[in-house]
Amino acid sequence: MQVWFNCEPGVQNRPPRANDKFRIGRWKAVPYNEGVNWLARHRRIVFAAVCAFWTATTIAGHFFAQVPFLSLPWRSEQGFEDLLRREGRKTPTRDDFVFLGIDQSSLEMPPLAQEEVAHNRAFQLMTERAFPWSREIWALLLDRLFNAKARLVMFDLVFNPPNDGDLALHAALDRYGDSVVIGENFDTQNSAQLIVPNATLIPPPAEDDVRVGFVNYFNDPIDGKLRAARFFTSDRQLAGLPSHPSEKRYASLPTRALIKLGRDADVIRDERDHLFRFSSADAYLPRPLYEVFDPKFWHANYADGAFFRTPGPAVHLQVLAAASAHEFLRQTTPRVMFGLVLGAGLGAWSLVTLLRRPLFCLVSILVIGALYLAIVRISYDRAGLLLATVPVLSVFFLGGASTLGLDYAFERVEKLRTRRTLERYVSKNLVKEILENPGGYYSSMRGSRKPVTVLFSDLVGFTTLSEKADPEELVRHLNQYLSHMVGVVFENGGTLDKFIGDAIMAVWGNVKSQGVAKDAKACAYAALGMRRELKKLNDQWKTEGRMTLGMGVGINQGDVLIGNIGSYEPHERLDPTVIGDAVNLASRLEGLTRIYGVDILVGTSAAQLIRDEFYLRTVARAQVKGKTEPVDVFTIVDARDSNLDQELLIWLETYEQGIRKFRERDFTQSKILFSRYLEFYPEDHLAKMYLERSLEYEQEPPDDAWDAVEVFYKK
């Protein structure tokens, strides 16, 4: 039976050669009269639909940010960008920026000697009452810092409600106006109401004064995190209205500071939020404010004021540092971003469609994903470009994993379908070996010698029956018989080698061996199973009024040549089979079943291997056509674990004694033993045959060369 294989499109159908690499996905094993299934034919379309689904779903998530799962890639994108900010290149830390903080130690004030407080106006102000202190202290701070040659002082304080010391601070602001910036604040909880320094400090309109800048940073509306700085804003922008020439603009605290430092060119003049590259988290740690006024710390920590140049709060300092170094970040434009997402979907489809090796495809997906991450990191560090990452990789990995999973599922279904189809024509164990270990199978079938057990079965008198029976009925009858017999072979681990008309050739140990003895016993169990199945079929056919059938089975064990036998050219038709003397003997033994009137005959080597599990009965010492040496032939009575009639076993021993006497030329005694046996089993063909020969040889003994061997000159 020939099974062809359907290979890649555009390649002519042919059976596999021994050196072909059988690979699921590359070779699609199918019977020659069937095409691949619908999914396999439209595999690329199905994969394209899957990748398109993930691409469309991810893009939709960008426009529906409130849908929890749909927007997950875009929400996660912000988290990934934060990771880049933490792990990627930082804006260099400016050692000329200092952050003075009103920390807990400044609020509580450490224990001071009376002399220290009495001679220090700042300490008197800080200890006489809790924060907020008199604003005179800020005037003292300005004097202290500018006397130390600080270039700029920024207050992240608004100074809105009047307080004592306002006059002193007002005078200080006037003295150092070119180097001081104080804050104003938009109260976002109350319609973005502007809160400015009180009129005593800065005359109205304070928001227009170059010494005042807004301190607000506008966090990301999705997760509330600070990632960007806005250098200018307007009343209409804060109200959510479109821009207009009549709008009032406000400058931020860092904007005022950059201008006063002579860095006007670093100020971005629009009203948008600009992502910037942060410095390290510990770049501008706050220093306790009170230390500035303590002579001990002023000398030890600040070198009597030489340390100071441009103090300011941490976030403002981060913005100043980033703006000065032009360390602003750019996000991927929507057009490029969506293009990358579409490209990711197309890339996933291309990989799974073109790279049909699942493991290679999986590794490629992981490698490409890693390369993209490397490109993202390089783009961030060197160009300040935040390439869209999570949505792109989500589409790529989801598309790749889904299509790869579907491809695997399709192949499994196709493989199962192929296996079931092939098993209708080839042995299950052979199909399993071909599909699961093609390299080993083809290597083993190039030619090797192995010990196997061979079974031949044939119908008795079927040729005569076929001449009289209706052809259609005969084929149905034969197919029913063969189906049951082949099923028994498969159940016992045999390989169906071929059908020869109504005959069956099966082999144990050629594809995979369980051991020489186990292979022979499995074959014997198969023969007994065929005997039982035929009896059931005959009983059924009798009730249906159909003809019954007889069967002969020959079993032999020995070394054979295993290989792909056939013609490589021109049609490359090969048949995996076994050839050799042991095979021929099994076939001859099957033919002898008609002569000896038994349904199963077993050769000597097989009989020795199965004797411990089966009751055997001696049949003859025969020399078949083509053999120069005789062999002892046996028939299988039944398995030893069966419920065999014990009386039969006793009388079979009488039969065996008769055989021994017959071969010892004691024909009188053998006649007596066979006669006793026939009293209980009068229809036994073998006993009758040996009784007749015993009587014949008793009257006319054979010559001295006689050795009880029967020589057959015909098959």
XYZ file of C-alpha atoms in Angstrom:
715
model
C 0.000 0.000 0.000
C 1.570 3.266 -1.067
C 1.049 6.488 0.858
C 2.105 9.706 -0.779
C 2.904 12.992 0.902
C 1.819 16.457 -0.070
C 4.806 18.808 0.186
C 5.227 22.577 -0.188
C 3.067 24.467 -2.724
C 4.597 24.392 -6.147
C 6.450 21.121 -5.549
C 5.184 18.041 -7.322
C 3.546 15.453 -5.051
C 5.865 12.567 -4.221
C 6.493 10.124 -1.430
C 9.267 11.048 1.029
C 12.796 9.995 0.324
C 14.934 8.464 3.028
C 16.932 11.679 3.421
C 13.875 13.964 3.599
C 13.434 15.755 6.910
C 9.866 15.139 7.962
C 8.816 18.231 9.870
C 5.350 19.221 10.944
C 4.628 22.531 9.330
C 7.008 21.943 6.425
C 5.816 18.521 5.332
C 2.116 17.984 5.689
C 1.503 14.286 5.695
C -1.818 13.536 4.055
C -3.216 10.659 2.028
C -2.685 11.193 -1.672
C -6.427 11.458 -2.370
C -7.108 14.135 0.261
C -6.105 17.808 0.358
C -5.106 19.689 3.446
C -7.979 20.859 5.643
C -9.603 24.258 5.367
C -7.641 25.861 8.169
C -4.351 24.711 6.727
C -5.294 26.029 3.277
C -6.279 29.407 4.749
C -3.658 29.486 7.478
C -2.192 32.805 6.412
C -5.595 34.470 6.276
C -6.462 33.185 9.750
C -3.150 34.418 11.139
C -3.619 37.781 9.441
C -7.053 38.082 11.047
C -5.617 37.318 14.493
C -2.808 39.876 14.130
C -5.265 42.437 12.750
C -7.507 41.866 15.766
C -4.730 42.596 18.252
C -3.555 45.587 16.227
C -7.043 47.083 16.012
C -7.739 46.387 19.679
C -4.524 48.101 20.765
C -5.110 51.147 18.559
C -8.695 51.384 19.833
C -7.343 51.486 23.391
C -5.605 54.766 22.556
C -8.939 56.431 21.808
C -10.891 54.832 24.669
C -8.591 55.511 27.593
C -11.336 54.901 30.164
C -11.933 51.294 29.144
C -9.855 49.333 31.716
C -8.445 46.403 29.759
C -8.571 48.022 26.342
C -6.348 50.920 27.416
C -3.950 48.786 29.435
C -1.081 48.935 26.869
C -1.225 52.744 26.785
C -1.440 53.041 30.561
C 1.468 50.651 30.844
C 3.387 52.739 28.312
C 3.619 55.531 30.868
C 4.944 53.090 33.439
C 7.552 51.899 30.951
C 8.595 55.481 30.210
C 8.976 56.041 33.964
C 11.213 52.971 34.038
C 13.342 54.512 31.312
C 13.574 57.710 33.330
C 14.697 55.768 36.382
C 17.115 53.436 34.612
C 18.126 55.453 31.563
C 20.499 58.349 31.168
C 19.932 61.245 33.577
C 20.373 64.969 33.205
C 23.766 65.786 34.735
C 23.507 67.056 38.296
C 24.424 70.716 38.708
C 26.713 71.207 41.660
C 25.868 74.938 41.686
C 22.215 74.241 42.561
C 21.327 74.028 46.265
C 17.994 73.178 47.826
C 17.331 74.690 51.262
C 14.364 72.967 52.880
C 12.115 73.864 55.795
C 12.555 70.418 57.323
C 11.529 69.028 60.678
C 14.805 69.998 62.313
C 14.315 73.611 61.163
C 10.746 73.659 62.467
C 11.640 72.185 65.873
C 15.084 73.835 66.167
C 17.809 71.942 67.997
C 18.752 73.005 71.555
C 20.656 76.304 71.415
C 22.606 78.159 74.078
C 21.144 81.476 75.251
C 24.172 83.270 73.893
C 23.561 81.739 70.398
C 19.943 82.929 70.342
C 20.718 86.339 71.869
C 23.272 87.191 69.204
C 21.368 85.685 66.196
C 18.293 87.556 64.911
C 17.285 84.637 62.660
C 17.291 82.179 65.588
C 15.199 84.634 67.623
C 12.585 84.737 64.834
C 12.599 80.956 64.374
C 12.233 80.173 68.101
C 9.838 82.843 69.295
C 6.889 81.225 67.520
C 5.952 78.268 65.315
C 6.017 78.344 61.519
C 5.069 80.503 59.624
C 7.771 82.703 61.009
C 8.035 86.429 60.574
C 8.945 87.226 56.971
C 11.869 89.198 58.249
C 13.692 85.873 58.321
C 13.475 85.658 54.507
C 14.979 89.124 54.268
C 17.796 87.936 56.518
C 18.195 84.843 54.315
C 18.499 86.987 51.173
C 21.122 89.139 52.800
C 23.001 86.061 53.961
C 22.978 84.377 50.540
C 23.704 87.374 48.352
C 26.497 88.440 50.634
C 27.869 84.946 49.881
C 27.674 85.829 46.152
C 24.665 83.653 45.246
C 23.555 84.364 41.673
C 19.858 83.643 42.072
C 17.402 82.794 44.870
C 14.016 81.151 44.137
C 11.292 80.892 46.760
C 8.798 78.093 46.297
C 6.539 80.152 48.541
C 3.671 82.469 47.614
C 3.673 84.894 50.607
C -0.001 85.653 50.077
C -1.571 86.484 53.453
C -0.045 89.537 55.145
C 2.415 88.787 57.928
C 4.753 90.723 60.143
C 8.087 91.286 58.509
C 6.518 92.031 55.109
C 8.164 95.445 55.008
C 11.604 93.969 55.632
C 11.066 91.340 52.909
C 9.696 94.012 50.537
C 12.883 96.027 51.013
C 15.015 92.941 50.381
C 13.063 92.102 47.212
C 13.661 95.596 45.955
C 17.388 95.372 46.747
C 17.880 92.025 45.031
C 15.055 92.189 42.471
C 17.249 91.168 39.548
C 18.256 87.950 41.331
C 15.110 86.877 43.210
C 11.979 85.016 42.098
C 9.024 84.250 44.369
C 5.978 82.173 43.659
C 2.370 82.551 42.668
C -0.057 79.651 42.577
C -3.102 78.568 40.591
C -5.580 76.966 42.984
C -6.683 74.058 40.801
C -9.260 73.048 43.405
C -11.075 76.378 42.970
C -11.371 77.074 39.237
C -7.633 77.770 38.901
C -7.912 80.981 40.943
C -4.607 82.807 40.938
C -3.031 83.436 44.340
C -0.275 86.052 44.229
C 2.057 87.625 46.824
C 0.328 90.248 48.942
C 0.392 93.875 47.831
C 2.837 94.895 50.556
C 5.489 92.680 48.980
C 4.706 93.086 45.261
C 2.446 95.876 44.024
C -0.470 94.755 41.774
C -0.626 93.331 39.212
C 1.877 90.985 40.884
C 1.562 88.347 38.122
C 3.184 90.731 35.675
C 6.174 91.403 37.902
C 9.387 89.745 36.650
C 10.065 88.638 40.232
C 6.954 86.414 40.279
C 6.357 83.078 38.535
C 3.763 80.348 38.973
C 4.910 77.287 40.927
C 2.385 74.814 39.514
C 3.281 71.605 37.695
C 0.463 69.885 35.869
C 0.506 66.162 36.498
C -0.440 63.526 33.949
C -4.261 63.274 33.935
C -4.148 59.472 33.579
C -2.101 58.510 36.615
C -1.374 61.834 38.338
C 2.411 61.624 37.977
C 4.712 64.538 37.180
C 6.595 64.054 33.933
C 6.541 67.434 32.169
C 7.108 71.148 32.729
C 5.081 74.051 31.358
C 6.994 77.299 30.917
C 3.971 79.490 30.128
C 0.246 79.155 30.598
C -2.787 81.378 30.054
C -6.108 82.043 31.669
C -7.925 80.490 28.701
C -5.781 77.362 28.796
C -6.506 76.941 32.495
C -10.221 77.360 31.777
C -10.090 74.732 29.033
C -10.758 77.247 26.259
C -8.966 77.581 22.921
C -6.152 80.084 22.580
C -6.965 83.716 21.693
C -4.842 86.858 21.177
C -6.604 88.548 24.093
C -5.597 85.864 26.607
C -3.406 86.700 29.590
C -0.159 84.753 29.837
C 1.770 83.779 32.933
C 5.413 82.746 33.288
C 6.547 79.888 35.493
C 9.039 80.129 38.331
C 11.766 78.294 36.292
C 11.030 80.587 33.334
C 11.704 83.706 35.420
C 14.816 82.067 36.847
C 16.246 81.111 33.438
C 15.721 84.656 32.124
C 17.424 86.172 35.165
C 20.330 83.745 34.682
C 20.723 84.924 31.093
C 19.377 81.678 29.608
C 16.487 83.198 27.632
C 17.225 80.906 24.677
C 16.552 77.851 26.831
C 12.982 78.939 27.576
C 10.308 77.251 25.453
C 7.766 79.940 24.627
C 4.650 77.868 23.982
C 2.012 76.802 26.496
C 2.415 73.051 26.177
C 3.735 70.558 28.694
C 7.239 69.418 27.783
C 8.660 66.112 28.931
C 12.101 66.516 30.407
C 14.885 64.187 31.447
C 15.174 64.063 35.213
C 18.396 64.150 37.147
C 19.057 61.355 39.603
C 16.636 61.041 42.520
C 19.247 62.198 45.033
C 20.579 65.033 42.881
C 19.141 67.881 44.990
C 18.519 66.722 48.496
C 17.188 69.431 50.832
C 19.543 70.950 53.366
C 18.096 72.164 56.711
C 17.343 75.884 56.534
C 18.469 76.681 60.066
C 22.044 75.599 59.249
C 22.463 78.697 57.076
C 22.065 80.882 60.183
C 24.154 78.711 62.515
C 27.793 79.913 62.483
C 29.088 76.406 63.136
C 27.334 74.854 60.114
C 27.828 77.983 58.023
C 31.557 77.585 58.426
C 31.793 73.779 58.358
C 29.222 72.945 55.668
C 29.017 76.073 53.564
C 32.573 77.454 53.792
C 31.304 80.751 55.192
C 29.035 81.211 52.167
C 31.389 80.151 49.374
C 29.201 77.097 48.816
C 26.223 79.061 47.528
C 25.572 80.231 44.070
C 22.007 79.409 42.929
C 19.766 77.733 45.543
C 16.202 76.534 44.675
C 13.572 73.813 45.380
C 14.164 70.353 43.934
C 11.602 70.159 41.109
C 12.364 73.653 39.924
C 16.027 72.780 40.004
C 15.363 69.662 37.938
C 13.603 71.790 35.326
C 16.340 74.398 35.376
C 19.000 71.732 34.915
C 17.103 70.045 32.090
C 16.360 73.308 30.302
C 19.942 74.508 30.635
C 21.242 71.232 29.194
C 18.481 71.032 26.570
C 17.471 67.689 28.047
C 13.858 67.680 26.929
C 12.225 64.470 25.776
C 10.180 63.868 22.646
C 7.389 61.356 22.419
C 6.544 59.380 19.312
C 4.127 61.266 17.094
C 0.694 59.633 16.675
C 1.357 58.873 13.017
C 4.665 57.133 13.753
C 3.214 55.464 16.851
C 0.309 53.908 14.961
C 2.708 52.983 12.165
C 4.865 51.092 14.659
C 1.812 49.292 16.045
C 0.727 48.290 12.543
C 4.277 47.226 11.755
C 4.332 45.073 14.908
C 1.175 43.268 13.806
C 2.567 42.751 10.312
C 5.880 41.561 11.746
C 4.196 38.992 13.997
C 2.171 37.678 11.049
C 5.240 37.502 8.806
C 7.325 35.630 11.355
C 4.789 32.914 12.080
C 3.776 32.600 8.431
C 7.253 32.467 6.920
C 9.239 30.792 9.695
C 7.409 27.494 9.936
C 9.679 26.088 12.652
C 7.857 26.782 15.939
C 10.945 26.904 18.174
C 12.883 29.072 15.727
C 9.847 31.334 15.394
C 9.502 31.675 19.174
C 13.191 32.490 19.575
C 12.932 35.040 16.746
C 9.995 36.758 18.435
C 11.926 37.026 21.706
C 15.105 38.233 19.979
C 13.271 40.878 17.930
C 11.449 42.041 21.074
C 14.771 42.350 22.906
C 16.322 44.242 19.967
C 13.405 46.675 19.929
C 13.851 47.283 23.667
C 17.528 47.976 23.041
C 16.618 50.474 20.304
C 14.139 52.140 22.667
C 16.826 52.498 25.342
C 19.382 53.887 22.878
C 16.810 56.335 21.484
C 16.010 57.553 24.984
C 19.615 57.892 26.111
C 21.073 59.444 22.976
C 18.233 61.301 21.283
C 15.726 61.896 24.091
C 13.099 60.119 21.968
C 10.485 58.076 23.803
C 9.623 55.446 21.218
C 6.223 53.826 21.721
C 7.074 50.545 23.407
C 4.350 48.784 25.376
C 1.608 49.064 22.700
C 4.059 48.005 19.981
C 5.425 45.027 21.895
C 1.923 44.122 23.102
C 0.742 43.743 19.510
C 3.943 41.961 18.507
C 3.978 39.464 21.375
C 0.209 38.927 21.499
C 0.023 38.521 17.737
C 3.066 36.260 17.672
C 1.997 34.145 20.639
C -1.600 33.818 19.413
C -0.698 32.844 15.870
C 2.069 30.555 17.073
C -0.395 28.900 19.440
C -2.970 28.580 16.673
C -0.321 27.231 14.340
C 0.605 24.630 16.933
C -3.065 23.767 17.469
C -3.658 23.500 13.718
C -0.644 21.271 13.345
C -1.775 19.078 16.220
C -5.237 18.714 14.680
C -3.736 18.127 11.259
C -1.251 15.649 12.671
C -4.035 13.791 14.465
C -6.145 13.822 11.328
C -3.173 12.614 9.284
C -2.401 9.895 11.788
C -5.964 8.641 11.825
C -6.065 8.656 8.044
C -2.734 6.871 7.680
C -3.715 4.327 10.308
C -6.400 3.140 7.907
C -3.619 2.060 5.571
C -0.514 1.577 7.741
C 0.113 0.101 11.189
C -0.400 2.428 14.115
C 3.058 1.863 15.495
C 4.585 2.566 12.082
C 2.589 5.798 11.729
C 3.616 6.841 15.234
C 7.269 6.185 14.486
C 7.149 8.104 11.196
C 5.433 11.144 12.702
C 7.327 11.290 15.990
C 10.771 10.081 14.960
C 11.078 10.523 11.197
C 14.859 10.786 11.172
C 15.295 7.616 13.184
C 12.656 5.796 11.165
C 14.173 6.623 7.791
C 17.647 5.790 9.092
C 16.467 2.436 10.390
C 14.685 1.658 7.120
C 17.750 2.138 4.942
C 18.697 -1.451 5.528
C 19.425 -3.355 8.728
C 19.190 -6.876 10.078
C 16.954 -7.502 13.074
C 15.294 -10.391 14.864
C 11.532 -10.205 14.292
C 8.460 -12.381 14.515
C 6.428 -12.688 11.327
C 2.777 -13.697 10.960
C 1.060 -14.723 7.747
C -2.668 -15.365 7.671
C -4.789 -16.443 4.716
C -8.344 -17.554 4.101
C -8.867 -21.233 3.337
C -10.480 -21.882 -0.027
C -11.208 -18.247 -0.670
C -10.208 -18.461 -4.332
C -12.889 -21.076 -4.961
C -15.462 -19.065 -3.038
C -14.621 -15.909 -4.987
C -15.493 -17.595 -8.262
C -19.055 -18.269 -7.118
C -19.903 -15.313 -4.867
C -21.352 -11.959 -5.852
C -18.366 -9.566 -6.270
C -19.896 -6.729 -4.248
C -20.937 -9.034 -1.436
C -17.549 -10.736 -1.531
C -15.681 -7.439 -1.123
C -17.925 -6.434 1.788
C -17.415 -9.858 3.330
C -13.641 -9.683 2.905
C -13.379 -6.128 4.233
C -15.292 -7.067 7.357
C -12.966 -10.000 7.940
C -9.792 -7.997 7.295
C -10.938 -5.112 9.497
C -11.338 -7.408 12.487
C -8.081 -9.238 11.852
C -6.048 -6.053 11.397
C -7.614 -4.625 14.547
C -6.298 -7.635 16.477
C -2.814 -7.101 15.028
C -2.809 -3.451 16.089
C -4.148 -4.235 19.551
C -1.172 -6.506 20.101
C 1.431 -4.030 18.884
C 2.034 -5.536 15.476
C 2.923 -3.769 12.258
C 0.725 -4.423 9.260
C 3.292 -5.012 6.553
C 0.912 -5.558 3.668
C -2.262 -7.132 2.324
C -1.725 -9.818 -0.300
C -5.191 -10.264 -1.635
C -7.069 -11.926 1.219
C -3.803 -12.621 3.069
C -2.266 -10.529 5.835
C 1.422 -10.125 6.615
C 2.218 -8.646 10.028
C 5.537 -8.151 11.819
C 6.606 -7.631 15.443
C 9.957 -6.017 16.277
C 10.650 -4.237 13.010
C 9.599 -0.696 14.014
C 10.108 -0.903 17.764
C 10.947 -4.019 19.685
C 9.937 -4.896 23.238
C 12.470 -7.718 23.227
C 12.635 -10.871 21.147
C 10.523 -12.990 23.550
C 7.879 -10.312 24.122
C 7.559 -9.695 20.398
C 6.994 -13.422 19.766
C 4.430 -13.671 22.575
C 2.574 -10.601 21.308
C 2.385 -12.269 17.897
C 1.040 -15.462 19.491
C -1.621 -13.511 21.373
C -2.568 -11.857 18.092
C -2.982 -15.281 16.442
C -5.283 -16.431 19.254
C -7.196 -13.167 18.960
C -7.656 -13.735 15.223
C -8.960 -17.225 15.986
C -11.545 -15.802 18.420
C -12.558 -12.980 16.107
C -13.090 -15.351 13.193
C -15.296 -17.571 15.366
C -17.418 -14.559 16.322
C -17.667 -13.508 12.682
C -18.651 -16.994 11.552
C -21.333 -17.199 14.247
C -22.666 -13.842 13.083
C -22.540 -14.828 9.404
C -24.374 -18.077 10.095
C -27.267 -16.171 11.669
C -27.302 -13.838 8.667
C -27.271 -16.732 6.219
C -23.911 -15.774 4.810
C -20.992 -18.083 4.068
C -18.438 -18.815 6.778
C -14.688 -18.647 6.326
C -11.688 -20.676 7.441
C -8.258 -19.269 8.192
C -4.664 -20.433 8.380
C -1.937 -18.646 10.334
C 1.802 -19.202 10.072
C 4.236 -17.762 12.675
C 8.004 -17.757 12.583
C 10.809 -15.884 14.324
C 14.257 -15.086 13.045
C 16.668 -12.512 11.649
C 15.400 -10.601 8.629
C 16.503 -7.678 6.480
C 14.472 -4.506 7.177
C 14.408 -1.686 4.673
C 12.548 0.461 2.184
C 12.223 -1.864 -0.754
C 11.113 -0.584 -4.155
C 12.011 1.696 -7.019
C 13.510 5.160 -6.583
C 13.027 5.971 -10.246
C 11.020 7.114 -11.999
C 8.087 7.301 -9.548
C 9.898 6.777 -6.236
C 7.586 4.048 -4.908
C 8.972 2.389 -1.812
C 7.550 -0.199 0.550
C 8.899 -0.513 4.115
C 9.012 -4.282 4.577
C 11.028 -7.270 5.804
C 12.620 -9.953 3.671
C 14.592 -13.085 4.422
C 14.436 -16.813 5.111
C 12.440 -16.355 8.325
C 9.724 -14.530 6.358
C 9.553 -17.250 3.715
C 9.228 -19.949 6.373
C 6.332 -18.127 8.043
C 4.571 -18.033 4.676
C 5.235 -21.740 4.096
C 3.912 -22.599 7.569
C 0.683 -20.766 6.815
C 0.285 -22.932 3.720
C 0.838 -26.133 5.728
C -2.185 -25.410 7.939
C -4.417 -26.954 5.197
C -2.384 -30.152 5.213
C -2.310 -30.626 8.973
C -5.845 -29.420 9.611
C -4.948 -26.755 12.171
C -5.501 -22.988 12.026
C -2.131 -21.916 13.535
C 1.361 -23.247 12.888
C 4.443 -22.004 14.761
C 8.080 -22.551 13.798
C 10.701 -23.914 16.170
C 12.392 -20.619 17.154
C 9.088 -18.889 17.894
C 7.816 -21.926 19.823
C 10.840 -21.860 22.137
C 10.199 -18.194 22.953
C 6.487 -18.550 23.762
C 6.375 -21.980 25.377
C 6.290 -20.616 28.946
C 3.057 -18.675 28.326
C 1.216 -20.906 25.837
C 0.155 -24.538 25.579
C 1.746 -25.890 22.413
C 0.981 -29.077 20.541
C 3.519 -30.811 18.335
C 2.400 -31.010 14.713
C 5.252 -32.309 12.597
C 8.868 -32.191 11.604
C 8.682 -30.580 8.188
C 11.071 -29.568 5.446
C 9.345 -26.922 3.374
C 10.135 -25.977 -0.216
C 13.363 -24.020 -0.434
C 14.723 -25.295 2.900
C 17.435 -27.918 3.323
C 16.899 -28.440 7.024
C 13.659 -29.584 8.684
C 11.958 -27.629 11.428
C 9.718 -28.753 14.255
C 6.275 -27.275 13.804
C 3.739 -26.652 16.565
C 0.245 -25.329 16.925
C -1.005 -23.087 19.737
C -3.720 -24.647 21.880
C -4.295 -21.608 24.094
C -2.619 -19.277 26.557
C -1.638 -20.790 29.900
C -3.703 -18.223 31.803
C -6.883 -19.222 29.943
C -9.626 -21.446 31.373
C -8.615 -24.445 29.295
C -10.280 -27.800 29.984
C -7.900 -29.721 32.252
C -9.028 -33.029 30.774
C -7.909 -31.815 27.356
C -4.482 -31.022 28.759
C -4.221 -34.553 30.158
C -5.133 -36.156 26.835
C -2.831 -33.782 24.959
C 0.008 -35.248 26.990
C -1.121 -38.672 25.688
C -0.953 -37.222 22.172
C 2.582 -35.899 22.791
C 3.671 -39.341 24.055
C 2.272 -40.805 20.838
C 4.377 -38.333 18.786
C 7.518 -39.299 20.703
C 6.851 -43.034 20.170
C 6.127 -42.396 16.503
C 9.475 -40.629 16.019
C 11.232 -43.427 17.951
C 9.767 -45.915 15.403
C 7.660 -47.586 18.105
C 4.626 -47.576 15.832
C 2.665 -50.128 17.833
C 2.819 -48.027 20.968
C 2.124 -44.821 19.074
C -0.928 -46.511 17.491
C -2.259 -47.335 20.974
C -1.691 -43.792 22.285
C -3.324 -42.106 19.309
C -6.254 -44.509 19.513
C -6.813 -43.643 23.181
C -6.731 -39.934 22.356
C -9.236 -40.364 19.534
C -11.679 -42.103 21.858
C -12.247 -38.723 23.483
C -11.584 -36.473 20.491
C -12.659 -38.531 17.474
C -12.635 -35.581 15.035
C -9.046 -34.546 15.713
C -7.340 -34.392 12.297
C -3.739 -34.669 13.545
C -4.411 -37.712 15.737
C -6.207 -39.422 12.826
C -3.294 -38.688 10.495
C -0.700 -40.084 12.884
C -2.858 -43.113 13.673
C -3.094 -43.931 9.966
C 0.654 -43.550 9.503
C 1.375 -45.621 12.615
C -0.792 -48.439 11.215
C 0.896 -48.122 7.828
C 4.429 -48.099 9.233
C 3.569 -50.959 11.613
C 2.802 -53.130 8.582
C 5.583 -51.768 6.358
C 8.291 -50.029 8.447
C 10.203 -47.209 6.703
C 13.852 -47.609 5.786
C 16.668 -46.919 8.211
C 17.145 -43.359 6.911
C 13.631 -42.337 7.969
C 13.674 -39.538 10.566
C 9.961 -38.599 10.700
C 10.596 -35.582 8.460
C 7.953 -34.660 5.917
C 9.414 -33.050 2.819
C 7.251 -30.643 0.847
C 8.132 -29.805 -2.722
C 5.359 -27.276 -3.258
C 4.567 -24.028 -1.516
